[in-house]
Amino acid sequence: NIKDNVFLQSNASNVTSTPKQPFFIGVAGGTASGKTSVCNKINTNFRDQHVVLINQDSFYYSLKDNMVQKVNEYNFDHPDAFDTELMLSSMEKLKLGQAVTIPNYDFNRHKRTEPGCQVNPADIIVFEGILVLHDSRVRDLLNMKIFVDEDSDVRLTRRIQRLAIERGRNIQNVLDQYSRFVKLSFEEFVLPTKKYADIIIPGGGDNEVAIDLIVQNIRMKLGQHDLCKIYPNIFVMLSTFQI
Ligand code: ADP
Ligand code: C5P
């Protein structure tokens, strides 16, 4: 589970380098909608490929010391809470086949921690986070865009379960943060990105049909991806014939 790993997981320990351009997938959706579960399901279907999962949470700005005391005043669900420029430059480097260092984020201290984690280019790189489809430059780099859809009440229940029960946060603070920031930012910034998705998944990781279709589509695209590099002219001809 990448939540345990905070931000990153790679499934192919024996793969050393991948010269191909990675296939980028973005998985967005509200808090506790099941994004991580979907990513894990996709990951387990690609044992034969080198898959890396990167969480947008890794790109949260560190909270300044004077704000840590006033953490309840801070909106972690606003696009400005993320260092999108760093995420974008990391994506661009990975696309070019270069390794990058992704920050490590401590949810309890609300800060980045050293060291970061080195990520090598992979066959498939999945970017997961509430606002992964928000920035048009990030969207343009994604080969596949997914939005995980779940009812707000289900998400809130899961969020309480995760933050208050599993991570020991004060339940009143969890509810205050939700009504003050999370709900409003979801409506203002997250939900409007659903229209950019190629695929909308209701039911998250439990939606086996959606996962199967996604995996099949990625496999097909990866095949084309590789062939395109070997026979670029054939693909130009094919698309001309389709017109
Ligand atoms: P996200 O990455 O969108 O925040 P997660 O996949 O981490 O969502 O799921 C949030 C929480 O809900 C986790 O504690 C997870 O175990 C739980 N969860 C996810 N999907 C389901 C499901 N279909 N049924 C019950 N609990 C689920
Ligand atoms: O996994 P999920 O999509 O829920 O992660 C994003 C959520 O993490 C945001 O809704 C944000 O409110 C929460 N968050 C937090 N404390 C932080 C950073 C993020 O509660 N320090």
PDB file of C-alpha atoms and ligand atoms in Angstrom:
ATOM      1  CA  ASN A   1       0.000   0.000   0.000  1.00  0.00           C
ATOM      2  CA  ILE A   2       1.548   3.332  -1.016  1.00  0.00           C
ATOM      3  CA  LYS A   3      -0.029   5.140   1.950  1.00  0.00           C
ATOM      4  CA  ASP A   4       2.237   3.063   4.211  1.00  0.00           C
ATOM      5  CA  ASN A   5       5.108   3.907   1.919  1.00  0.00           C
ATOM      6  CA  VAL A   6       3.954   7.534   1.945  1.00  0.00           C
ATOM      7  CA  PHE A   7       4.546   8.311  -1.679  1.00  0.00           C
ATOM      8  CA  LEU A   8       6.338   5.843  -3.720  1.00  0.00           C
ATOM      9  CA  GLN A   9       6.369   2.232  -4.688  1.00  0.00           C
ATOM     10  CA  SER A  10       8.086   0.365  -7.452  1.00  0.00           C
ATOM     11  CA  ASN A  11       7.112  -3.197  -8.294  1.00  0.00           C
ATOM     12  CA  ALA A  12      10.126  -4.356 -10.241  1.00  0.00           C
ATOM     13  CA  SER A  13      13.153  -4.620  -8.017  1.00  0.00           C
ATOM     14  CA  ASN A  14      15.108  -6.473 -10.700  1.00  0.00           C
ATOM     15  CA  VAL A  15      14.650  -3.824 -13.406  1.00  0.00           C
ATOM     16  CA  THR A  16      17.616  -1.479 -13.520  1.00  0.00           C
ATOM     17  CA  SER A  17      16.931   0.991 -16.302  1.00  0.00           C
ATOM     18  CA  THR A  18      14.222   1.734 -18.847  1.00  0.00           C
ATOM     19  CA  PRO A  19      15.310   3.589 -21.966  1.00  0.00           C
ATOM     20  CA  LYS A  20      11.719   4.009 -23.276  1.00  0.00           C
ATOM     21  CA  GLN A  21       9.631   7.093 -22.577  1.00  0.00           C
ATOM     22  CA  PRO A  22       7.447   6.270 -19.577  1.00  0.00           C
ATOM     23  CA  PHE A  23       3.667   6.024 -19.893  1.00  0.00           C
ATOM     24  CA  PHE A  24       2.185   8.574 -17.467  1.00  0.00           C
ATOM     25  CA  ILE A  25      -1.128   7.982 -15.717  1.00  0.00           C
ATOM     26  CA  GLY A  26      -2.826  10.585 -13.485  1.00  0.00           C
ATOM     27  CA  VAL A  27      -5.271   9.402 -10.824  1.00  0.00           C
ATOM     28  CA  ALA A  28      -7.287  12.217  -9.241  1.00  0.00           C
ATOM     29  CA  GLY A  29     -10.378  12.355  -7.012  1.00  0.00           C
ATOM     30  CA  GLY A  30     -11.549  13.618  -3.666  1.00  0.00           C
ATOM     31  CA  THR A  31      -9.939  12.725  -0.386  1.00  0.00           C
ATOM     32  CA  ALA A  32     -10.456   9.050   0.541  1.00  0.00           C
ATOM     33  CA  SER A  33     -12.215   8.350  -2.746  1.00  0.00           C
ATOM     34  CA  GLY A  34     -10.082   5.252  -3.296  1.00  0.00           C
ATOM     35  CA  LYS A  35      -7.291   6.699  -5.469  1.00  0.00           C
ATOM     36  CA  THR A  36      -4.571   4.719  -3.715  1.00  0.00           C
ATOM     37  CA  SER A  37      -6.626   1.545  -3.899  1.00  0.00           C
ATOM     38  CA  VAL A  38      -7.050   2.020  -7.660  1.00  0.00           C
ATOM     39  CA  CYS A  39      -3.308   2.646  -8.091  1.00  0.00           C
ATOM     40  CA  ASN A  40      -2.469  -0.473  -6.106  1.00  0.00           C
ATOM     41  CA  LYS A  41      -4.844  -2.545  -8.247  1.00  0.00           C
ATOM     42  CA  ILE A  42      -3.291  -1.183 -11.445  1.00  0.00           C
ATOM     43  CA  ASN A  43       0.168  -1.863 -10.042  1.00  0.00           C
ATOM     44  CA  THR A  44      -0.570  -5.501  -9.168  1.00  0.00           C
ATOM     45  CA  ASN A  45      -1.702  -6.093 -12.746  1.00  0.00           C
ATOM     46  CA  PHE A  46       1.685  -5.127 -14.166  1.00  0.00           C
ATOM     47  CA  ARG A  47       4.133  -7.525 -12.608  1.00  0.00           C
ATOM     48  CA  ASP A  48       5.869  -7.760 -16.007  1.00  0.00           C
ATOM     49  CA  GLN A  49       6.393  -3.992 -16.270  1.00  0.00           C
ATOM     50  CA  HIS A  50       8.330  -1.545 -14.167  1.00  0.00           C
ATOM     51  CA  VAL A  51       5.679   0.590 -12.436  1.00  0.00           C
ATOM     52  CA  VAL A  52       6.338   3.550 -10.135  1.00  0.00           C
ATOM     53  CA  LEU A  53       3.647   5.261  -8.077  1.00  0.00           C
ATOM     54  CA  ILE A  54       4.225   8.885  -7.102  1.00  0.00           C
ATOM     55  CA  ASN A  55       1.882  10.665  -4.723  1.00  0.00           C
ATOM     56  CA  GLN A  56       1.149  14.355  -5.207  1.00  0.00           C
ATOM     57  CA  ASP A  57       1.308  14.630  -1.401  1.00  0.00           C
ATOM     58  CA  SER A  58       5.099  14.390  -1.783  1.00  0.00           C
ATOM     59  CA  PHE A  59       4.979  17.843  -3.335  1.00  0.00           C
ATOM     60  CA  TYR A  60       3.240  19.586  -0.412  1.00  0.00           C
ATOM     61  CA  TYR A  61       5.151  22.677   0.701  1.00  0.00           C
ATOM     62  CA  SER A  62       6.530  22.391   4.221  1.00  0.00           C
ATOM     63  CA  LEU A  63       4.459  24.334   6.708  1.00  0.00           C
ATOM     64  CA  LYS A  64       6.443  27.305   8.046  1.00  0.00           C
ATOM     65  CA  ASP A  65       7.332  27.040  11.738  1.00  0.00           C
ATOM     66  CA  ASN A  66       5.016  29.905  12.701  1.00  0.00           C
ATOM     67  CA  MET A  67       2.138  28.102  10.956  1.00  0.00           C
ATOM     68  CA  VAL A  68       2.613  24.710  12.620  1.00  0.00           C
ATOM     69  CA  GLN A  69       0.908  26.044  15.756  1.00  0.00           C
ATOM     70  CA  LYS A  70      -1.911  27.342  13.572  1.00  0.00           C
ATOM     71  CA  VAL A  71      -2.241  24.238  11.406  1.00  0.00           C
ATOM     72  CA  ASN A  72      -6.022  24.356  11.726  1.00  0.00           C
ATOM     73  CA  GLU A  73      -5.960  27.621   9.777  1.00  0.00           C
ATOM     74  CA  TYR A  74      -4.175  26.083   6.799  1.00  0.00           C
ATOM     75  CA  ASN A  75      -5.886  24.818   3.671  1.00  0.00           C
ATOM     76  CA  PHE A  76      -4.094  21.634   2.532  1.00  0.00           C
ATOM     77  CA  ASP A  77      -6.707  21.179  -0.186  1.00  0.00           C
ATOM     78  CA  HIS A  78      -5.920  24.354  -2.123  1.00  0.00           C
ATOM     79  CA  PRO A  79      -3.762  24.094  -5.286  1.00  0.00           C
ATOM     80  CA  ASP A  80      -1.314  26.601  -3.748  1.00  0.00           C
ATOM     81  CA  ALA A  81      -0.494  24.098  -0.979  1.00  0.00           C
ATOM     82  CA  PHE A  82       1.444  22.067  -3.558  1.00  0.00           C
ATOM     83  CA  ASP A  83       4.791  22.804  -5.211  1.00  0.00           C
ATOM     84  CA  THR A  84       3.394  22.189  -8.676  1.00  0.00           C
ATOM     85  CA  GLU A  85       6.482  23.625 -10.389  1.00  0.00           C
ATOM     86  CA  LEU A  86       8.640  20.965  -8.740  1.00  0.00           C
ATOM     87  CA  MET A  87       6.166  18.247  -9.651  1.00  0.00           C
ATOM     88  CA  LEU A  88       6.089  19.472 -13.235  1.00  0.00           C
ATOM     89  CA  SER A  89       9.869  19.634 -13.599  1.00  0.00           C
ATOM     90  CA  SER A  90      10.149  16.153 -12.066  1.00  0.00           C
ATOM     91  CA  MET A  91       7.635  14.848 -14.592  1.00  0.00           C
ATOM     92  CA  GLU A  92       9.479  16.496 -17.468  1.00  0.00           C
ATOM     93  CA  LYS A  93      12.774  14.947 -16.396  1.00  0.00           C
ATOM     94  CA  LEU A  94      11.200  11.513 -16.030  1.00  0.00           C
ATOM     95  CA  LYS A  95       9.713  11.855 -19.509  1.00  0.00           C
ATOM     96  CA  LEU A  96      13.214  12.537 -20.786  1.00  0.00           C
ATOM     97  CA  GLY A  97      14.453   9.383 -19.107  1.00  0.00           C
ATOM     98  CA  GLN A  98      16.268  11.135 -16.271  1.00  0.00           C
ATOM     99  CA  ALA A  99      16.165  10.096 -12.611  1.00  0.00           C
ATOM    100  CA  VAL A 100      14.676  12.583 -10.132  1.00  0.00           C
ATOM    101  CA  THR A 101      14.582  13.048  -6.380  1.00  0.00           C
ATOM    102  CA  ILE A 102      11.046  13.233  -5.012  1.00  0.00           C
ATOM    103  CA  PRO A 103      10.595  14.910  -1.608  1.00  0.00           C
ATOM    104  CA  ASN A 104       9.459  12.901   1.364  1.00  0.00           C
ATOM    105  CA  TYR A 105       6.490  14.398   3.255  1.00  0.00           C
ATOM    106  CA  ASP A 106       5.684  13.882   6.915  1.00  0.00           C
ATOM    107  CA  PHE A 107       1.909  14.144   7.454  1.00  0.00           C
ATOM    108  CA  ASN A 108       2.314  14.498  11.205  1.00  0.00           C
ATOM    109  CA  ARG A 109       4.817  17.365  11.115  1.00  0.00           C
ATOM    110  CA  HIS A 110       3.399  18.835   7.880  1.00  0.00           C
ATOM    111  CA  LYS A 111       6.935  19.128   6.550  1.00  0.00           C
ATOM    112  CA  ARG A 112       9.259  17.651   4.006  1.00  0.00           C
ATOM    113  CA  THR A 113      11.849  15.366   5.505  1.00  0.00           C
ATOM    114  CA  GLU A 114      15.315  14.550   4.219  1.00  0.00           C
ATOM    115  CA  PRO A 115      16.375  12.566   2.379  1.00  0.00           C
ATOM    116  CA  GLY A 116      14.053  12.539  -0.596  1.00  0.00           C
ATOM    117  CA  CYS A 117      13.655   9.444  -2.677  1.00  0.00           C
ATOM    118  CA  GLN A 118      15.333   8.797  -6.005  1.00  0.00           C
ATOM    119  CA  VAL A 119      12.966   7.705  -8.753  1.00  0.00           C
ATOM    120  CA  ASN A 120      14.296   6.194 -11.931  1.00  0.00           C
ATOM    121  CA  PRO A 121      12.338   6.310 -15.177  1.00  0.00           C
ATOM    122  CA  ALA A 122       9.963   3.340 -15.460  1.00  0.00           C
ATOM    123  CA  ASP A 123       7.632   1.803 -18.052  1.00  0.00           C
ATOM    124  CA  ILE A 124       4.570   3.188 -16.264  1.00  0.00           C
ATOM    125  CA  ILE A 125       4.538   6.070 -13.801  1.00  0.00           C
ATOM    126  CA  VAL A 126       1.307   6.726 -11.900  1.00  0.00           C
ATOM    127  CA  PHE A 127       0.775  10.175 -10.346  1.00  0.00           C
ATOM    128  CA  GLU A 128      -1.907  10.110  -7.686  1.00  0.00           C
ATOM    129  CA  GLY A 129      -3.463  12.994  -5.776  1.00  0.00           C
ATOM    130  CA  ILE A 130      -6.512  15.155  -5.195  1.00  0.00           C
ATOM    131  CA  LEU A 131      -5.338  17.823  -7.663  1.00  0.00           C
ATOM    132  CA  VAL A 132      -3.318  15.860 -10.194  1.00  0.00           C
ATOM    133  CA  LEU A 133      -5.649  16.988 -12.997  1.00  0.00           C
ATOM    134  CA  HIS A 134      -5.752  20.635 -11.895  1.00  0.00           C
ATOM    135  CA  ASP A 135      -2.775  22.147 -13.733  1.00  0.00           C
ATOM    136  CA  SER A 136      -3.067  22.106 -17.520  1.00  0.00           C
ATOM    137  CA  ARG A 137       0.699  21.637 -17.956  1.00  0.00           C
ATOM    138  CA  VAL A 138       0.602  18.530 -15.782  1.00  0.00           C
ATOM    139  CA  ARG A 139      -2.471  17.251 -17.643  1.00  0.00           C
ATOM    140  CA  ASP A 140      -0.685  17.695 -20.961  1.00  0.00           C
ATOM    141  CA  LEU A 141       2.068  15.326 -19.840  1.00  0.00           C
ATOM    142  CA  LEU A 142      -0.343  12.554 -18.872  1.00  0.00           C
ATOM    143  CA  ASN A 143      -1.070   9.746 -21.329  1.00  0.00           C
ATOM    144  CA  MET A 144      -4.132   8.649 -19.364  1.00  0.00           C
ATOM    145  CA  LYS A 145      -6.278  10.656 -16.920  1.00  0.00           C
ATOM    146  CA  ILE A 146      -8.454   8.907 -14.341  1.00  0.00           C
ATOM    147  CA  PHE A 147     -10.899  10.412 -11.835  1.00  0.00           C
ATOM    148  CA  VAL A 148     -12.046   8.243  -8.942  1.00  0.00           C
ATOM    149  CA  ASP A 149     -15.610   9.108  -8.002  1.00  0.00           C
ATOM    150  CA  GLU A 150     -17.131   8.359  -4.608  1.00  0.00           C
ATOM    151  CA  ASP A 151     -19.996   9.852  -2.592  1.00  0.00           C
ATOM    152  CA  SER A 152     -18.966  12.624  -0.217  1.00  0.00           C
ATOM    153  CA  ASP A 153     -20.471  10.933   2.820  1.00  0.00           C
ATOM    154  CA  VAL A 154     -18.540   7.729   2.118  1.00  0.00           C
ATOM    155  CA  ARG A 155     -15.344   9.742   1.705  1.00  0.00           C
ATOM    156  CA  LEU A 156     -15.903  11.671   4.918  1.00  0.00           C
ATOM    157  CA  THR A 157     -16.527   8.458   6.850  1.00  0.00           C
ATOM    158  CA  ARG A 158     -13.313   6.949   5.494  1.00  0.00           C
ATOM    159  CA  ARG A 159     -11.399  10.151   6.222  1.00  0.00           C
ATOM    160  CA  ILE A 160     -12.526  10.147   9.842  1.00  0.00           C
ATOM    161  CA  GLN A 161     -11.604   6.475  10.075  1.00  0.00           C
ATOM    162  CA  ARG A 162      -8.159   7.107   8.624  1.00  0.00           C
ATOM    163  CA  LEU A 163      -7.205  10.364  10.332  1.00  0.00           C
ATOM    164  CA  ALA A 164      -8.926  10.117  13.692  1.00  0.00           C
ATOM    165  CA  ILE A 165      -8.876   6.405  14.340  1.00  0.00           C
ATOM    166  CA  GLU A 166      -5.787   5.166  12.481  1.00  0.00           C
ATOM    167  CA  ARG A 167      -3.551   8.252  12.724  1.00  0.00           C
ATOM    168  CA  GLY A 168      -4.686   9.508  16.109  1.00  0.00           C
ATOM    169  CA  ARG A 169      -5.842  12.980  15.033  1.00  0.00           C
ATOM    170  CA  ASN A 170      -8.431  14.778  17.124  1.00  0.00           C
ATOM    171  CA  ILE A 171     -11.859  13.913  15.704  1.00  0.00           C
ATOM    172  CA  GLN A 172     -13.240  17.436  16.200  1.00  0.00           C
ATOM    173  CA  ASN A 173     -10.255  18.865  14.283  1.00  0.00           C
ATOM    174  CA  VAL A 174     -10.840  16.375  11.465  1.00  0.00           C
ATOM    175  CA  LEU A 175     -14.477  17.467  11.191  1.00  0.00           C
ATOM    176  CA  ASP A 176     -13.615  21.187  11.464  1.00  0.00           C
ATOM    177  CA  GLN A 177     -10.946  20.880   8.749  1.00  0.00           C
ATOM    178  CA  TYR A 178     -13.404  19.028   6.547  1.00  0.00           C
ATOM    179  CA  SER A 179     -16.196  21.589   6.791  1.00  0.00           C
ATOM    180  CA  ARG A 180     -13.879  24.585   6.681  1.00  0.00           C
ATOM    181  CA  PHE A 181     -11.490  23.590   3.888  1.00  0.00           C
ATOM    182  CA  VAL A 182     -11.753  20.064   2.450  1.00  0.00           C
ATOM    183  CA  LYS A 183     -15.400  20.166   1.352  1.00  0.00           C
ATOM    184  CA  LEU A 184     -15.190  23.661  -0.189  1.00  0.00           C
ATOM    185  CA  SER A 185     -11.900  23.027  -1.957  1.00  0.00           C
ATOM    186  CA  PHE A 186     -13.228  19.754  -3.301  1.00  0.00           C
ATOM    187  CA  GLU A 187     -16.147  21.593  -4.855  1.00  0.00           C
ATOM    188  CA  GLU A 188     -14.060  24.505  -6.104  1.00  0.00           C
ATOM    189  CA  PHE A 189     -10.891  22.792  -7.307  1.00  0.00           C
ATOM    190  CA  VAL A 190     -11.104  18.987  -7.338  1.00  0.00           C
ATOM    191  CA  LEU A 191     -14.560  18.202  -8.724  1.00  0.00           C
ATOM    192  CA  PRO A 192     -14.206  20.547 -11.733  1.00  0.00           C
ATOM    193  CA  THR A 193     -11.204  18.473 -12.902  1.00  0.00           C
ATOM    194  CA  LYS A 194     -13.482  15.467 -13.446  1.00  0.00           C
ATOM    195  CA  LYS A 195     -14.261  16.842 -16.904  1.00  0.00           C
ATOM    196  CA  TYR A 196     -10.647  16.364 -17.942  1.00  0.00           C
ATOM    197  CA  ALA A 197     -10.645  12.646 -17.115  1.00  0.00           C
ATOM    198  CA  ASP A 198     -10.553  10.030 -19.853  1.00  0.00           C
ATOM    199  CA  ILE A 199     -12.021   7.541 -17.398  1.00  0.00           C
ATOM    200  CA  ILE A 200     -14.253   8.134 -14.354  1.00  0.00           C
ATOM    201  CA  ILE A 201     -14.318   5.248 -11.899  1.00  0.00           C
ATOM    202  CA  PRO A 202     -17.239   4.938  -9.503  1.00  0.00           C
ATOM    203  CA  GLY A 203     -16.550   2.602  -6.605  1.00  0.00           C
ATOM    204  CA  GLY A 204     -12.751   2.981  -6.617  1.00  0.00           C
ATOM    205  CA  GLY A 205     -10.599  -0.121  -6.304  1.00  0.00           C
ATOM    206  CA  ASP A 206     -13.663  -2.357  -5.959  1.00  0.00           C
ATOM    207  CA  ASN A 207     -14.630  -1.624  -9.555  1.00  0.00           C
ATOM    208  CA  GLU A 208     -12.995  -4.676 -11.129  1.00  0.00           C
ATOM    209  CA  VAL A 209     -14.535  -4.019 -14.554  1.00  0.00           C
ATOM    210  CA  ALA A 210     -13.049  -0.520 -14.698  1.00  0.00           C
ATOM    211  CA  ILE A 211      -9.635  -1.752 -13.504  1.00  0.00           C
ATOM    212  CA  ASP A 212      -9.639  -4.533 -16.139  1.00  0.00           C
ATOM    213  CA  LEU A 213     -10.531  -2.074 -18.904  1.00  0.00           C
ATOM    214  CA  ILE A 214      -7.839   0.351 -17.770  1.00  0.00           C
ATOM    215  CA  VAL A 215      -5.200  -2.382 -17.613  1.00  0.00           C
ATOM    216  CA  GLN A 216      -6.163  -3.672 -21.081  1.00  0.00           C
ATOM    217  CA  ASN A 217      -6.017  -0.157 -22.482  1.00  0.00           C
ATOM    218  CA  ILE A 218      -2.608   0.533 -20.926  1.00  0.00           C
ATOM    219  CA  ARG A 219      -1.252  -2.734 -22.322  1.00  0.00           C
ATOM    220  CA  MET A 220      -2.528  -1.799 -25.771  1.00  0.00           C
ATOM    221  CA  LYS A 221      -1.105   1.714 -25.513  1.00  0.00           C
ATOM    222  CA  LEU A 222       2.245   0.421 -24.274  1.00  0.00           C
ATOM    223  CA  GLY A 223       2.408  -1.840 -27.327  1.00  0.00           C
ATOM    224  CA  GLN A 224       1.705   1.112 -29.610  1.00  0.00           C
ATOM    225  CA  HIS A 225       4.080   3.257 -27.572  1.00  0.00           C
ATOM    226  CA  ASP A 226       6.954   0.850 -28.301  1.00  0.00           C
ATOM    227  CA  LEU A 227       6.011   0.243 -31.937  1.00  0.00           C
ATOM    228  CA  CYS A 228       5.660   3.981 -32.541  1.00  0.00           C
ATOM    229  CA  LYS A 229       9.329   4.433 -31.740  1.00  0.00           C
ATOM    230  CA  ILE A 230      10.388   1.620 -34.060  1.00  0.00           C
ATOM    231  CA  TYR A 231       7.996   2.330 -36.954  1.00  0.00           C
ATOM    232  CA  PRO A 232       6.909   5.994 -36.631  1.00  0.00           C
ATOM    233  CA  ASN A 233       5.967   6.252 -40.330  1.00  0.00           C
ATOM    234  CA  ILE A 234       3.604   3.305 -40.172  1.00  0.00           C
ATOM    235  CA  PHE A 235       1.655   5.023 -37.403  1.00  0.00           C
ATOM    236  CA  VAL A 236       1.437   8.246 -39.368  1.00  0.00           C
ATOM    237  CA  MET A 237       0.066   6.194 -42.294  1.00  0.00           C
ATOM    238  CA  LEU A 238      -2.409   4.353 -40.069  1.00  0.00           C
ATOM    239  CA  SER A 239      -3.793   7.542 -38.618  1.00  0.00           C
ATOM    240  CA  THR A 240      -4.061   9.031 -42.113  1.00  0.00           C
ATOM    241  CA  PHE A 241      -6.061   6.003 -43.245  1.00  0.00           C
ATOM    242  CA  GLN A 242      -8.372   6.330 -40.233  1.00  0.00           C
ATOM    243  CA  ILE A 243      -9.208   9.883 -41.307  1.00  0.00           C
TER     244      ILE A 243
HETATM  245  P1  ADP B   1      -7.400   8.007  -1.369  1.00  0.00           P
HETATM  246  O1  ADP B   1      -6.062   7.557  -1.888  1.00  0.00           O
HETATM  247  O2  ADP B   1      -8.295   8.539  -2.433  1.00  0.00           O
HETATM  248  O3  ADP B   1      -7.297   8.926  -0.190  1.00  0.00           O
HETATM  249  P2  ADP B   1      -7.599   5.334  -0.325  1.00  0.00           P
HETATM  250  O4  ADP B   1      -7.543   4.321  -1.423  1.00  0.00           O
HETATM  251  O5  ADP B   1      -6.364   5.532   0.490  1.00  0.00           O
HETATM  252  O6  ADP B   1      -8.165   6.712  -0.874  1.00  0.00           O
HETATM  253  O7  ADP B   1      -8.818   4.945   0.630  1.00  0.00           O
HETATM  254  C1  ADP B   1      -9.128   5.749   1.757  1.00  0.00           C
HETATM  255  C2  ADP B   1      -9.485   4.868   2.928  1.00  0.00           C
HETATM  256  O8  ADP B   1     -10.668   4.156   2.603  1.00  0.00           O
HETATM  257  C3  ADP B   1      -8.420   3.829   3.257  1.00  0.00           C
HETATM  258  O9  ADP B   1      -8.378   3.675   4.650  1.00  0.00           O
HETATM  259  C4  ADP B   1      -8.926   2.568   2.573  1.00  0.00           C
HETATM  260  O10 ADP B   1      -8.528   1.415   3.251  1.00  0.00           O
HETATM  261  C5  ADP B   1     -10.427   2.759   2.631  1.00  0.00           C
HETATM  262  N1  ADP B   1     -11.086   2.216   1.441  1.00  0.00           N
HETATM  263  C6  ADP B   1     -10.736   2.434   0.157  1.00  0.00           C
HETATM  264  N2  ADP B   1     -11.589   1.801  -0.684  1.00  0.00           N
HETATM  265  C7  ADP B   1     -12.486   1.176   0.113  1.00  0.00           C
HETATM  266  C8  ADP B   1     -13.636   0.358  -0.140  1.00  0.00           C
HETATM  267  N3  ADP B   1     -14.026   0.067  -1.386  1.00  0.00           N
HETATM  268  N4  ADP B   1     -14.345  -0.095   0.911  1.00  0.00           N
HETATM  269  C9  ADP B   1     -13.976   0.217   2.169  1.00  0.00           C
HETATM  270  N5  ADP B   1     -12.904   0.968   2.490  1.00  0.00           N
HETATM  271  C10 ADP B   1     -12.171   1.444   1.478  1.00  0.00           C
HETATM  272  O1  C5P B   2      -4.994  10.655   0.496  1.00  0.00           O
HETATM  273  P1  C5P B   2      -5.772  11.923   0.347  1.00  0.00           P
HETATM  274  O2  C5P B   2      -6.190  12.182  -1.061  1.00  0.00           O
HETATM  275  O3  C5P B   2      -6.916  11.999   1.306  1.00  0.00           O
HETATM  276  O4  C5P B   2      -4.722  13.071   0.750  1.00  0.00           O
HETATM  277  C1  C5P B   2      -5.047  14.428   0.611  1.00  0.00           C
HETATM  278  C2  C5P B   2      -5.595  14.989   1.902  1.00  0.00           C
HETATM  279  O5  C5P B   2      -4.585  15.073   2.886  1.00  0.00           O
HETATM  280  C3  C5P B   2      -6.132  16.396   1.719  1.00  0.00           C
HETATM  281  O6  C5P B   2      -7.543  16.367   1.697  1.00  0.00           O
HETATM  282  C4  C5P B   2      -5.581  17.175   2.929  1.00  0.00           C
HETATM  283  O7  C5P B   2      -6.601  17.808   3.691  1.00  0.00           O
HETATM  284  C5  C5P B   2      -4.916  16.106   3.776  1.00  0.00           C
HETATM  285  N1  C5P B   2      -3.701  16.585   4.449  1.00  0.00           N
HETATM  286  C6  C5P B   2      -3.690  16.744   5.819  1.00  0.00           C
HETATM  287  N2  C5P B   2      -2.546  17.161   6.465  1.00  0.00           N
HETATM  288  C7  C5P B   2      -1.433  17.434   5.758  1.00  0.00           C
HETATM  289  C8  C5P B   2      -1.425  17.298   4.354  1.00  0.00           C
HETATM  290  C9  C5P B   2      -2.579  16.871   3.736  1.00  0.00           C
HETATM  291  O8  C5P B   2      -4.718  16.508   6.477  1.00  0.00           O
HETATM  292  N3  C5P B   2      -0.341  17.837   6.388  1.00  0.00           N
END
